[in-house]
Short mmCIF file of C-alpha atoms in Angstrom, two decimals:
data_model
loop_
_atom_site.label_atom_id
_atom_site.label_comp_id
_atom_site.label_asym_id
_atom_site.label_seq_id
_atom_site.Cartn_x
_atom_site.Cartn_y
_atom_site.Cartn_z
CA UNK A 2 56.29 154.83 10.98
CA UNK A 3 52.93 154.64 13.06
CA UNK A 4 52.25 151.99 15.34
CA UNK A 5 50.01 149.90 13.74
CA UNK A 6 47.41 149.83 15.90
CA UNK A 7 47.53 153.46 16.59
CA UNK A 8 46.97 153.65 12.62
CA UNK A 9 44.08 151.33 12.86
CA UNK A 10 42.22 152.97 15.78
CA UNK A 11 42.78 156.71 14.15
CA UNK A 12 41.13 154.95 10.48
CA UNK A 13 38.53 153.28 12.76
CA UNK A 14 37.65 156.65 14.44
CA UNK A 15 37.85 158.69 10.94
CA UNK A 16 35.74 156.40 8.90
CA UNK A 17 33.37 155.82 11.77
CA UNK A 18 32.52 159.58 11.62
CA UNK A 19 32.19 159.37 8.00
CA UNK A 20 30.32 156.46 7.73
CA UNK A 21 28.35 155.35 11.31
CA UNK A 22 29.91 152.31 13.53
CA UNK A 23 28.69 149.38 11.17
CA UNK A 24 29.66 151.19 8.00
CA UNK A 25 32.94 152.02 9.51
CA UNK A 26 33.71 148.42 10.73
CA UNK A 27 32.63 147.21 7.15
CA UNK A 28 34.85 149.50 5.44
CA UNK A 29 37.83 149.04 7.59
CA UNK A 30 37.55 145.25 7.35
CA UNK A 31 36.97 145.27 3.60
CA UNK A 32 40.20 147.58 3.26
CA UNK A 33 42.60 144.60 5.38
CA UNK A 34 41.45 141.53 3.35
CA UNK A 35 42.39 143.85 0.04
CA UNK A 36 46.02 144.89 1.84
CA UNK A 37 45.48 148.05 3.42
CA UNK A 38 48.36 149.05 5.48
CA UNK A 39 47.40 151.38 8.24
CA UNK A 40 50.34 152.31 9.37
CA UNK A 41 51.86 152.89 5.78
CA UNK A 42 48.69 155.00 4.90
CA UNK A 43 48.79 157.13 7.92
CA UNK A 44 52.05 157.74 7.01
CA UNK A 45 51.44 158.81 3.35
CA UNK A 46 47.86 160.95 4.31
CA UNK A 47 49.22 162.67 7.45
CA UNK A 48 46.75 161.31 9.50
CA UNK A 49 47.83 162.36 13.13
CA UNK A 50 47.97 159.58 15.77
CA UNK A 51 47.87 161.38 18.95
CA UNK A 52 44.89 161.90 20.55
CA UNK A 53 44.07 165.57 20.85
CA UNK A 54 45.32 165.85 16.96
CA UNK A 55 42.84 163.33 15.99
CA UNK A 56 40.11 165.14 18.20
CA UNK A 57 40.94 168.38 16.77
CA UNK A 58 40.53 166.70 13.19
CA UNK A 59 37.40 165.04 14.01
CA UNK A 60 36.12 168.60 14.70
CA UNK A 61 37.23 170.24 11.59
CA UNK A 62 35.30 167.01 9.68
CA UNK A 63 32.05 167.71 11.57
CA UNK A 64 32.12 171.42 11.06
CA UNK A 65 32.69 170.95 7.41
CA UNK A 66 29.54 168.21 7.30
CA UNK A 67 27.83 170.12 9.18
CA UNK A 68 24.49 172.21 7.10
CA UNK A 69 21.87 173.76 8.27
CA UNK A 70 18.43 172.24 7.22
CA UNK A 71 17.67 171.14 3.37
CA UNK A 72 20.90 173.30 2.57
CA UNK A 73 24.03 170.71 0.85
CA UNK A 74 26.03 174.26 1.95
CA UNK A 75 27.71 174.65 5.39
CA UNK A 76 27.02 178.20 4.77
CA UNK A 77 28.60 179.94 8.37
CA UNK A 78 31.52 177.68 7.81
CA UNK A 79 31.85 179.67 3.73
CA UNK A 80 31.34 183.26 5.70
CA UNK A 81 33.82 182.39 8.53
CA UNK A 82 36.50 181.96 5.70
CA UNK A 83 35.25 184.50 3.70
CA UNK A 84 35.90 187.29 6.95
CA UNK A 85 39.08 185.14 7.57
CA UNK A 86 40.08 185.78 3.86
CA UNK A 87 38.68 189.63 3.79
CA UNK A 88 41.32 189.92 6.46
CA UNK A 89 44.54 188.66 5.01
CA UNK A 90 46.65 191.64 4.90
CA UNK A 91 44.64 193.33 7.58
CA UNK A 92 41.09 194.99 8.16
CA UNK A 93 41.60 197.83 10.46
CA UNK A 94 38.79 199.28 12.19
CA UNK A 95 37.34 202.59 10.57
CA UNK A 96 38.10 205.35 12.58
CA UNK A 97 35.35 207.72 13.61
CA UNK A 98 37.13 210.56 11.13
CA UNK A 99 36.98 208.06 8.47
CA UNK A 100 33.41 206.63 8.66
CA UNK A 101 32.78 210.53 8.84
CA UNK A 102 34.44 211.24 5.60
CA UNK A 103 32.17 208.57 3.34
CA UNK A 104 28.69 209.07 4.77
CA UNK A 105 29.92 212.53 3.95
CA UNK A 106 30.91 212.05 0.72
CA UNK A 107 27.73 210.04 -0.42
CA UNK A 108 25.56 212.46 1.25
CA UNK A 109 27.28 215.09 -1.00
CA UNK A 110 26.76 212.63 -3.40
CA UNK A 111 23.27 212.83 -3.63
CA UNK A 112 22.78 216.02 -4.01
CA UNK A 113 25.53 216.19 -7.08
CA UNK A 114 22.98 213.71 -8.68
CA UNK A 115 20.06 215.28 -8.19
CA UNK A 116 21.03 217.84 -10.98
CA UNK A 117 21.92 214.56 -13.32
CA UNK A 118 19.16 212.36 -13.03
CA UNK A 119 14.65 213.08 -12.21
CA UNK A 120 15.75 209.29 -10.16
CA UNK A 121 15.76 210.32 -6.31
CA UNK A 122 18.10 208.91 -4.07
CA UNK A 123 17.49 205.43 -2.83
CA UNK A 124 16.75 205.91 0.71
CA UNK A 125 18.18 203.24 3.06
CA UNK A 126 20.71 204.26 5.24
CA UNK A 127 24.50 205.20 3.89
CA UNK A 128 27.66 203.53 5.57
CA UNK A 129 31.22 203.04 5.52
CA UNK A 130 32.20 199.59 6.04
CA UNK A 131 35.21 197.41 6.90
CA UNK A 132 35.59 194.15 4.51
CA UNK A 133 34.55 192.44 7.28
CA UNK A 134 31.54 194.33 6.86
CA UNK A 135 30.87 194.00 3.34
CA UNK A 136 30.95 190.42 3.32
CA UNK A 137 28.42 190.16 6.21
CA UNK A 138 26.83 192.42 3.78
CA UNK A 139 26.48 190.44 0.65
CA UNK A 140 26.51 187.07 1.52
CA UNK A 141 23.08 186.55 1.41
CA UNK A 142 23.21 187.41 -2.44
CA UNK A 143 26.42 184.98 -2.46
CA UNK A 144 24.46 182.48 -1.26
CA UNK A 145 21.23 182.79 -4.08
CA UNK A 146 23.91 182.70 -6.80
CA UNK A 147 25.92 180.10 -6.01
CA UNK A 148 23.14 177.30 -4.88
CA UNK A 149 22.64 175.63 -7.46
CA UNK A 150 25.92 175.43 -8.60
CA UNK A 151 26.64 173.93 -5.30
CA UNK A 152 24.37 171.71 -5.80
CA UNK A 153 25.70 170.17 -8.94
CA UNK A 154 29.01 169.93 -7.63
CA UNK A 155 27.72 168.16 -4.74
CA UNK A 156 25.88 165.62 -6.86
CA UNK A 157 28.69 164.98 -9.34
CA UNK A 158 31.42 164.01 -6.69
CA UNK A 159 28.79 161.75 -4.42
CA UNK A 160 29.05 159.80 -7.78
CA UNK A 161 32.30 160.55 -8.82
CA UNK A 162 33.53 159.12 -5.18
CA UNK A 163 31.33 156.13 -5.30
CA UNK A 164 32.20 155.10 -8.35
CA UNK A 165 35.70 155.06 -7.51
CA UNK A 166 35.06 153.57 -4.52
CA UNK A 167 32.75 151.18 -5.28
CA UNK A 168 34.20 147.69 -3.84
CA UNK A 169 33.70 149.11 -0.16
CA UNK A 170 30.57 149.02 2.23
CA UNK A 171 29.76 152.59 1.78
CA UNK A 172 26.28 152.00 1.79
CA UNK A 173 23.49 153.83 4.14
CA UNK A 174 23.52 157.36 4.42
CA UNK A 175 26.99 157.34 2.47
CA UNK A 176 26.09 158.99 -0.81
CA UNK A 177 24.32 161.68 1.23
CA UNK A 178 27.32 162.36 3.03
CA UNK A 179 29.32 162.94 0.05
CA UNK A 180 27.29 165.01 -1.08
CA UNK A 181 27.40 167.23 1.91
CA UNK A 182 31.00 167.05 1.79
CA UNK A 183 30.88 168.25 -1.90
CA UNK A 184 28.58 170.88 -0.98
CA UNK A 185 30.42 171.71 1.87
CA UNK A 186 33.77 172.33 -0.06
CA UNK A 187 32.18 174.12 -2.94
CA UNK A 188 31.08 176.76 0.03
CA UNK A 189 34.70 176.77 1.28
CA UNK A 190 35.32 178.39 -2.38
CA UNK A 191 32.66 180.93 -2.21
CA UNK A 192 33.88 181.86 0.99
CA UNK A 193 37.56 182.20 -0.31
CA UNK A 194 35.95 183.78 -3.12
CA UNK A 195 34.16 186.66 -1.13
CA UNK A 196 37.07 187.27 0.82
CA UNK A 197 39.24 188.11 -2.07
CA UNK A 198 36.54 190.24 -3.57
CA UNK A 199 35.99 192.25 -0.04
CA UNK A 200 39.82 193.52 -0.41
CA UNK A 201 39.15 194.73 -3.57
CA UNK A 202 35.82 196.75 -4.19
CA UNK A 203 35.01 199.93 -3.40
CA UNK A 204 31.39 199.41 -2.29
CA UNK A 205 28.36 197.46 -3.13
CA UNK A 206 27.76 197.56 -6.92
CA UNK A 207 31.32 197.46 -8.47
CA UNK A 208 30.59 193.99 -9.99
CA UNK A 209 27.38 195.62 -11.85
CA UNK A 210 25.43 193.27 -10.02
CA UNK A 211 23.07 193.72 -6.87
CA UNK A 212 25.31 192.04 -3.87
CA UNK A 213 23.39 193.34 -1.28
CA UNK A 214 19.82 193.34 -0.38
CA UNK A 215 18.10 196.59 0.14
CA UNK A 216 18.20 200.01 -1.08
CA UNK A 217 21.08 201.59 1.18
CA UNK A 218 24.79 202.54 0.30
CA UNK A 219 28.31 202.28 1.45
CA UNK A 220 31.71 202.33 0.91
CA UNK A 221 35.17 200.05 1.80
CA UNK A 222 36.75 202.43 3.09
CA UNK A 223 40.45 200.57 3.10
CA UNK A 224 39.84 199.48 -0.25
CA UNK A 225 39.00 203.13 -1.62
CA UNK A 226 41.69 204.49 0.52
CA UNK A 227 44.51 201.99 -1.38
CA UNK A 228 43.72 202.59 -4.78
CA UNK A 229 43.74 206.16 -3.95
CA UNK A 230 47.72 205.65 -3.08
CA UNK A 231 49.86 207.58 -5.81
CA UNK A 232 46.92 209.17 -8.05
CA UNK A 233 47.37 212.58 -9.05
CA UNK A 234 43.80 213.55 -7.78
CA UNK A 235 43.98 213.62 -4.60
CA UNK A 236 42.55 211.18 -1.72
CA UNK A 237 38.99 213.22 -1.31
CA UNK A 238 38.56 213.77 -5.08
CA UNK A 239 38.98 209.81 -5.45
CA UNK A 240 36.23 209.35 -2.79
CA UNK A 241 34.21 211.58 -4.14
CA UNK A 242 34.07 210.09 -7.15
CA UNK A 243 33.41 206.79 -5.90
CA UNK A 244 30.56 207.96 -3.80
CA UNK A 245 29.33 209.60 -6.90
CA UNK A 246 28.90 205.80 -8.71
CA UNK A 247 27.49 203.93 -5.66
CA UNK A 248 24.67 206.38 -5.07
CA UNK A 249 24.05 206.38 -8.81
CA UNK A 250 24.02 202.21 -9.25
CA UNK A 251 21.51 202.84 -5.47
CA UNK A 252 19.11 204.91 -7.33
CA UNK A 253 18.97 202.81 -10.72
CA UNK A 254 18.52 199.54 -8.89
CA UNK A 255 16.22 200.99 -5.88
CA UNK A 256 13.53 202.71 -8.44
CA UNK A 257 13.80 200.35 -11.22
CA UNK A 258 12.20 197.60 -9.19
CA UNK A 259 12.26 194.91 -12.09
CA UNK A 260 15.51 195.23 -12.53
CA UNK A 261 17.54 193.83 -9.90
CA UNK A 262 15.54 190.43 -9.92
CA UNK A 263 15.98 190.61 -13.85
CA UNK A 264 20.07 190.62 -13.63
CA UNK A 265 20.19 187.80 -10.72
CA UNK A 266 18.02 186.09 -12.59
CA UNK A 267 19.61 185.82 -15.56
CA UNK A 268 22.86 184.65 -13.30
CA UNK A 269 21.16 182.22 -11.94
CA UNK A 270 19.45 181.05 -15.26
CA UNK A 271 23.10 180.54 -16.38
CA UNK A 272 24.31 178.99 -13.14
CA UNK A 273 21.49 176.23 -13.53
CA UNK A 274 22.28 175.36 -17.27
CA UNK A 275 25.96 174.87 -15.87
CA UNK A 276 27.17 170.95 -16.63
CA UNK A 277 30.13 169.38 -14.68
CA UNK A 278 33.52 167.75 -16.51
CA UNK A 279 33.36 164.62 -14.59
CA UNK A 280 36.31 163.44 -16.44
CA UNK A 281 38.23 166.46 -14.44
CA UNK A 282 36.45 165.75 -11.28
CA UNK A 283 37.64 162.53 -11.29
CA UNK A 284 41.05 163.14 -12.12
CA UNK A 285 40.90 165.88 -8.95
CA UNK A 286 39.36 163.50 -6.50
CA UNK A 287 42.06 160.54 -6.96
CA UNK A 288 44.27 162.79 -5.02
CA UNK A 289 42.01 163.77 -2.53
CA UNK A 290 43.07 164.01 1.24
CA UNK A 291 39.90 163.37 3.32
CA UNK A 292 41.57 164.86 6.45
CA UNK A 293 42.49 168.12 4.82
CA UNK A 294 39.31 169.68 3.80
CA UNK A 295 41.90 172.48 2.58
CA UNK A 296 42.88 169.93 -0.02
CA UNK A 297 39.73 168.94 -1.17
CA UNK A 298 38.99 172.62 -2.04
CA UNK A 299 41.73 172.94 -3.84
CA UNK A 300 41.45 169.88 -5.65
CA UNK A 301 38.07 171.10 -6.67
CA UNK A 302 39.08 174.79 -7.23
CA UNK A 303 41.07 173.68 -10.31
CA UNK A 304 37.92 173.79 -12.61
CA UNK A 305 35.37 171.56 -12.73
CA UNK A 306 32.62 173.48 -15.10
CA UNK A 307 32.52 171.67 -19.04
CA UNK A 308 33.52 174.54 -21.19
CA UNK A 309 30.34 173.74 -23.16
CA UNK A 310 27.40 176.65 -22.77
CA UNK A 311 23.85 175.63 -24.17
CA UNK A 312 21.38 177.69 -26.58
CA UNK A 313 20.23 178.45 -23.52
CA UNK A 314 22.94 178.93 -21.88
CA UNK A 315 24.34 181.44 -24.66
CA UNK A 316 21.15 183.61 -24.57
CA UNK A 317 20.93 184.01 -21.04
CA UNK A 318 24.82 185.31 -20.59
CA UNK A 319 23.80 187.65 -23.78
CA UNK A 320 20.65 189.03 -22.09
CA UNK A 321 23.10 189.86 -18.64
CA UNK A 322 26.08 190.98 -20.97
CA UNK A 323 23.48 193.45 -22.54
CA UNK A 324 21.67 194.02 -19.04
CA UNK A 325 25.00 194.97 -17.14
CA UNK A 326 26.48 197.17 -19.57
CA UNK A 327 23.07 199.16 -19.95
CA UNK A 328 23.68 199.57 -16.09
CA UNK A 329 27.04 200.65 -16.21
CA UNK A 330 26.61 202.87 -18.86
CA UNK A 331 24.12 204.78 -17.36
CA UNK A 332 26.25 204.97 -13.91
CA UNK A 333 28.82 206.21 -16.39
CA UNK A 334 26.99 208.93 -18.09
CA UNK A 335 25.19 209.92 -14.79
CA UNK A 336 28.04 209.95 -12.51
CA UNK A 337 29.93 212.01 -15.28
CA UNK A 338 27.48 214.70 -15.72
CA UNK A 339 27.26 214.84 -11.72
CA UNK A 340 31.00 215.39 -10.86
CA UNK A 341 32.03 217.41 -14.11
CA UNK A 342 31.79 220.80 -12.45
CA UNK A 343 32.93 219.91 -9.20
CA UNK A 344 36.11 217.64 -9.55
CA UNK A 345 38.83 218.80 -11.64
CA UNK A 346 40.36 215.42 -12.20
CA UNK A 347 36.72 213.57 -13.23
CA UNK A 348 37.84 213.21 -16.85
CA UNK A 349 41.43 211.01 -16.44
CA UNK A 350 39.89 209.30 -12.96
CA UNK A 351 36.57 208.16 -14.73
CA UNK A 352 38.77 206.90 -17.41
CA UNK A 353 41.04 204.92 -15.38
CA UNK A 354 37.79 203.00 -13.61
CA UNK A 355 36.65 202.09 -16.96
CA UNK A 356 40.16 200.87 -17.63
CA UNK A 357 40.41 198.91 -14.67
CA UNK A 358 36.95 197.11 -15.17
CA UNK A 359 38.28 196.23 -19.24
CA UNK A 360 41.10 194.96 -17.96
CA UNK A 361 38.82 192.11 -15.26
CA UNK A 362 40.01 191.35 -12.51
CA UNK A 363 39.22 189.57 -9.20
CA UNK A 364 35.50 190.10 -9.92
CA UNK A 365 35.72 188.27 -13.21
CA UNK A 366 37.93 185.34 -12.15
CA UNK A 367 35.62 184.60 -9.01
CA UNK A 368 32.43 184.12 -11.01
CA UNK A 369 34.68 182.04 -13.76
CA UNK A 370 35.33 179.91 -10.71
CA UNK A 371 32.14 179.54 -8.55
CA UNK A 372 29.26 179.88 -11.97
CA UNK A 373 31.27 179.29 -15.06
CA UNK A 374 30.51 182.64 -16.17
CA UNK A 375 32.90 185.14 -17.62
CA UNK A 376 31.58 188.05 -16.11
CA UNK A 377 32.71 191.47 -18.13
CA UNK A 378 30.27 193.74 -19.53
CA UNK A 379 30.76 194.46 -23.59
CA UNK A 380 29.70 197.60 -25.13
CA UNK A 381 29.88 199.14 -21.61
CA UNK A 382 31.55 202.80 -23.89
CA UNK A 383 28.99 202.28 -26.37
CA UNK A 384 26.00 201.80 -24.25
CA UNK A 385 26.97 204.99 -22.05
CA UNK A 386 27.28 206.86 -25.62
CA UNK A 387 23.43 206.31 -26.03
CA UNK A 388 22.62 207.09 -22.57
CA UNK A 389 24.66 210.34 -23.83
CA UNK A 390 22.59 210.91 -27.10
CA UNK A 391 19.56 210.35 -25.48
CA UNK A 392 20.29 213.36 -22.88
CA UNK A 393 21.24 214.75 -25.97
CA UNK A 394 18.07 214.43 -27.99
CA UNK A 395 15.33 214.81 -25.26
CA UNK A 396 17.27 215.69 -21.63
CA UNK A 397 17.51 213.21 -18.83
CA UNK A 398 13.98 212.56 -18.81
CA UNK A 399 14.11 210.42 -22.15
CA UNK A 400 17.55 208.52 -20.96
CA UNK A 401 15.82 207.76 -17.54
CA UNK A 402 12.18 206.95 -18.90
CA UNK A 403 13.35 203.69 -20.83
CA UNK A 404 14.20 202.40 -17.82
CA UNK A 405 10.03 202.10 -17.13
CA UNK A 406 10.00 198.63 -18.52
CA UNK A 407 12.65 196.41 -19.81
CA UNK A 408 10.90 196.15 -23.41
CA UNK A 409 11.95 200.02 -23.90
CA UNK A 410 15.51 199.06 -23.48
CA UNK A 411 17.98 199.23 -25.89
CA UNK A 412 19.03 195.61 -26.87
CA UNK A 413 22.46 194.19 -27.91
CA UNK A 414 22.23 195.17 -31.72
CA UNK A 415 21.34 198.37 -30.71
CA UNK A 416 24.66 199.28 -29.00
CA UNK A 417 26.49 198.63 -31.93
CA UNK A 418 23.86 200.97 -34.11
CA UNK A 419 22.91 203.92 -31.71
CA UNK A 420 21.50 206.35 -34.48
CA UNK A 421 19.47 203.61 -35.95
CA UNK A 422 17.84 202.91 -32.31
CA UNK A 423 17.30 206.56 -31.72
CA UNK A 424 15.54 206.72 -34.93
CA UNK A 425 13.54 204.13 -34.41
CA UNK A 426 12.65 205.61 -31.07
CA UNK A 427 12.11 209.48 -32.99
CA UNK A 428 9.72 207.97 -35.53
CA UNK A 429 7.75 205.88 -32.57
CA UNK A 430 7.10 209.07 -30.83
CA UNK A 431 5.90 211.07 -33.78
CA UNK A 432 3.88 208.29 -34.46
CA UNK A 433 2.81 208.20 -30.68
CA UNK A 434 1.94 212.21 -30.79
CA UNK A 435 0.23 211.76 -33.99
CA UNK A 436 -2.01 209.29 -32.96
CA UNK A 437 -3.00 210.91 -29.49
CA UNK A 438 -4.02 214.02 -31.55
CA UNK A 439 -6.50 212.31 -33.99
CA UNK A 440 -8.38 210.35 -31.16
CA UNK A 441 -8.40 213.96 -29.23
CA UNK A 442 -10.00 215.20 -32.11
CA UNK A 443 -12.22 212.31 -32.63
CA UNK A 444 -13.08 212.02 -29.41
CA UNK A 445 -14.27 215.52 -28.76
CA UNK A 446 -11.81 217.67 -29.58
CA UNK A 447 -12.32 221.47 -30.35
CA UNK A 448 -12.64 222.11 -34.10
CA UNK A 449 -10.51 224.80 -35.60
CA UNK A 450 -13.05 227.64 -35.12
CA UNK A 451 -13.77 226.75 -31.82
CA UNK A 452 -16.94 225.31 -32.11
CA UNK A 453 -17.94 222.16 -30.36
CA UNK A 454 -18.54 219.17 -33.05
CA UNK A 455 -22.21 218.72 -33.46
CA UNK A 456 -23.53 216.07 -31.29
CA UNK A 457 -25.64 213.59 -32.97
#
């Protein structure tokens, strides 16, 4: 066991960077007259006793406090995981061949699409990136989302931990450094979270929503590369394919310019509604390490979110459901018409990605974890099916034209009723053409013999 007043000095030194000299002193004393056992607790937490350990821990503490302004987030501490996560299993750097091959590829892209859709590309520049690279690229976006869930958390175990601890000195500037330290773990999640996602995508919009900011596109090269492993199309046919999708999502979300402040609204809408089960907070916290911040995100990662959703709550993750599988769909039926006369395999490959997104995945278990929401996109074959009858009925002009103002769109009643909203959308423009033709003729149109109306 620890010398005992090794232990002491280490718990002296730990709760004096948790809680300032006086606070520590306080906390420390009040601990002994209730029988606190330093050595025995050192012992049970791991708490090192040599110098240089305890140094090195002290360090890890005051990175995790450590935020930048009014953020609760240690934000580079959640991207340094999320590139340390993003390279489990390796990152390797992108060859010049390879970065080559998918500038290539969405370059050809492009011009595939421009027969498919009157939406031009979306300028910006076109990349192929390392995971390393894609999280430097999103985390921005990671960061908007997950705020004010981070907040929350951060709030609820201040008061979860004070509550529990509330027969010790931890008075000034206490509560605001639990909060910090919630905050600080809930970014250590959305770091891990990142990570995991950056081994798995293919490029910047396979979630359906916007992840990075700006109009350009690119593609993860490893990632596109592994699922490509034992296909029967073969390694460029998968790529092109894949290129095909991110340039369409680029276009939709660079020339709609409502529309990617709509969706991460809507997530965010969600995210602020969400309500924390203190009950399981609590239960998670009484086995809370303080010197492993490791433990304290896992403690946390367990689920913390009440499985309650609001009215409000309910509409808002309808209105995304809706939103995203709109999105999709149209990726779907654009990106089919663009690669059906160029890759032979389009039919069973397409059909496989819409597989894989049914099935979830990494995508829909990280947003479970860090906003509550169950992120999967219904209807996504029936909304591309009336992106398909629209082509159908008036050409790509009428499928891309609803797209003017979010009003037009198709809502969630009318995926499961397509004729009925084309219908509706036949008998408006009649309507529309009739109407235009009697204030023509009202307002000075010719008369059928071709005589001006008489003026009056």
């Amino acid at each position: 066991m620890p010398d005992s007043e090794d232990a002491r000095r280490s718990w002296e030194l730990l709760l004096r960077q948790m809680l300032g000299e006086e606070g520590a002193r306080e906390a420390l004393e009040a601990l002994e007259a209730g029988g606190f056992d330093p050595a025995g607790m050192a012992e049970a937490t791991g708490l090192p006793m040599d110098p240089a350990s305890l140094q090195a821990m002290m360090l890890q503490m005051q990175r995790l406090m450590a935020t930048g302004g009014d953020d609760v987030v240690n934000w580079d501490l959640a991207r340094d995981i999320a590139r340390q996560t993003a390279h489990t299993g390796g990152d390797p750097s992108l060859t010049t061949a390879q970065a080559s091959r998918a500038v290539s590829a969405l370059q050809v892209a492009d011009l595939w699409l421009d027969a498919a859709t009157d939406l031009p590309p979306a300028g910006g520049g076109r990349s192929a990136w390392s995971r390393a690279q894609w999280v430097e690229g999103t985390m921005e976006v990671w960061k908007r989302l997950t705020s004010p869930v981070a907040t929350s958390v951060a709030d609820a175990l201040a008061g979860v931990i004070a509550a529990q601890q509330a027969d010790l000195p931890i008075q000034e500037g206490g509560g605001e450094m639990l909060r910090r330290l919630g905050g600080s773990v809930f970014g250590m999640q959305v770091g891990q979270a990142a990570g995991t996602l950056a081994r798995e995508v293919f490029g910047t919009s396979d979630t359906g929503l916007p992840l990075v900011e700006g109009h350009g596109t690119a593609l993860v090269v490893s990632n596109v590369a592994a699922y490509a492993e034992g296909l029967d199309a073969g390694p460029e046919e998968v790529l092109q394919l894949l290129a095909v999708r991110e340039a369409a999502h680029a276009r939709l979300y660079a020339h709609v310019p409502w529309l990617r402040p709509h969706i991460l609204g809507l997530v965010e809408e969600y995210a602020r509604g969400i309500s924390i089960d203190v009950d399981r907070m609590e239960e998670a916290v009484r086995s809370i390490d303080v010197t492993d911040p490791d433990a304290l995100r896992s403690a946390l990662s367990g689920g913390v979110f009440a499985m309650e959703v609001s009215p409000e709550q309910a509409a808002a993750l309808e209105r995304l459901e809706t939103a995203l599988a709109l999105v999709e769909g149209w990726v779907e039926d654009v990106a089919g018409r663009a690669v059906a006369p160029h890759l032979p395999h389009a039919v069973p490959l397409r059909e496989m990605l819409r597989r894989r997104r049914a099935a979830g995945g990494p995508a829909e278990h990280v947003f479970a974890t860090l906003v509550g929401l169950q992120l999967r996109p219904r209807k996504l074959r029936e909304a591309a099916a009336l992106w398909g009858s629209l082509v159908a009925a008036g050409g790509p002009e009428q499928r891309d034209a609803l797209w003017e103002h979010p009003d037009l769109l198709p809502q969630a009643d009318d995926l499961d009723d397509g004729a009925a909203f084309l219908a509706r959308r036949r008998f408006a423009e009649e309507s529309e053409a009739e109407l235009d033709a009697a204030l023509a003729e009202i307002l000075g149109g010719e008369q059928p013999d071709g005589e001006q109306p008489p003026s009056s």
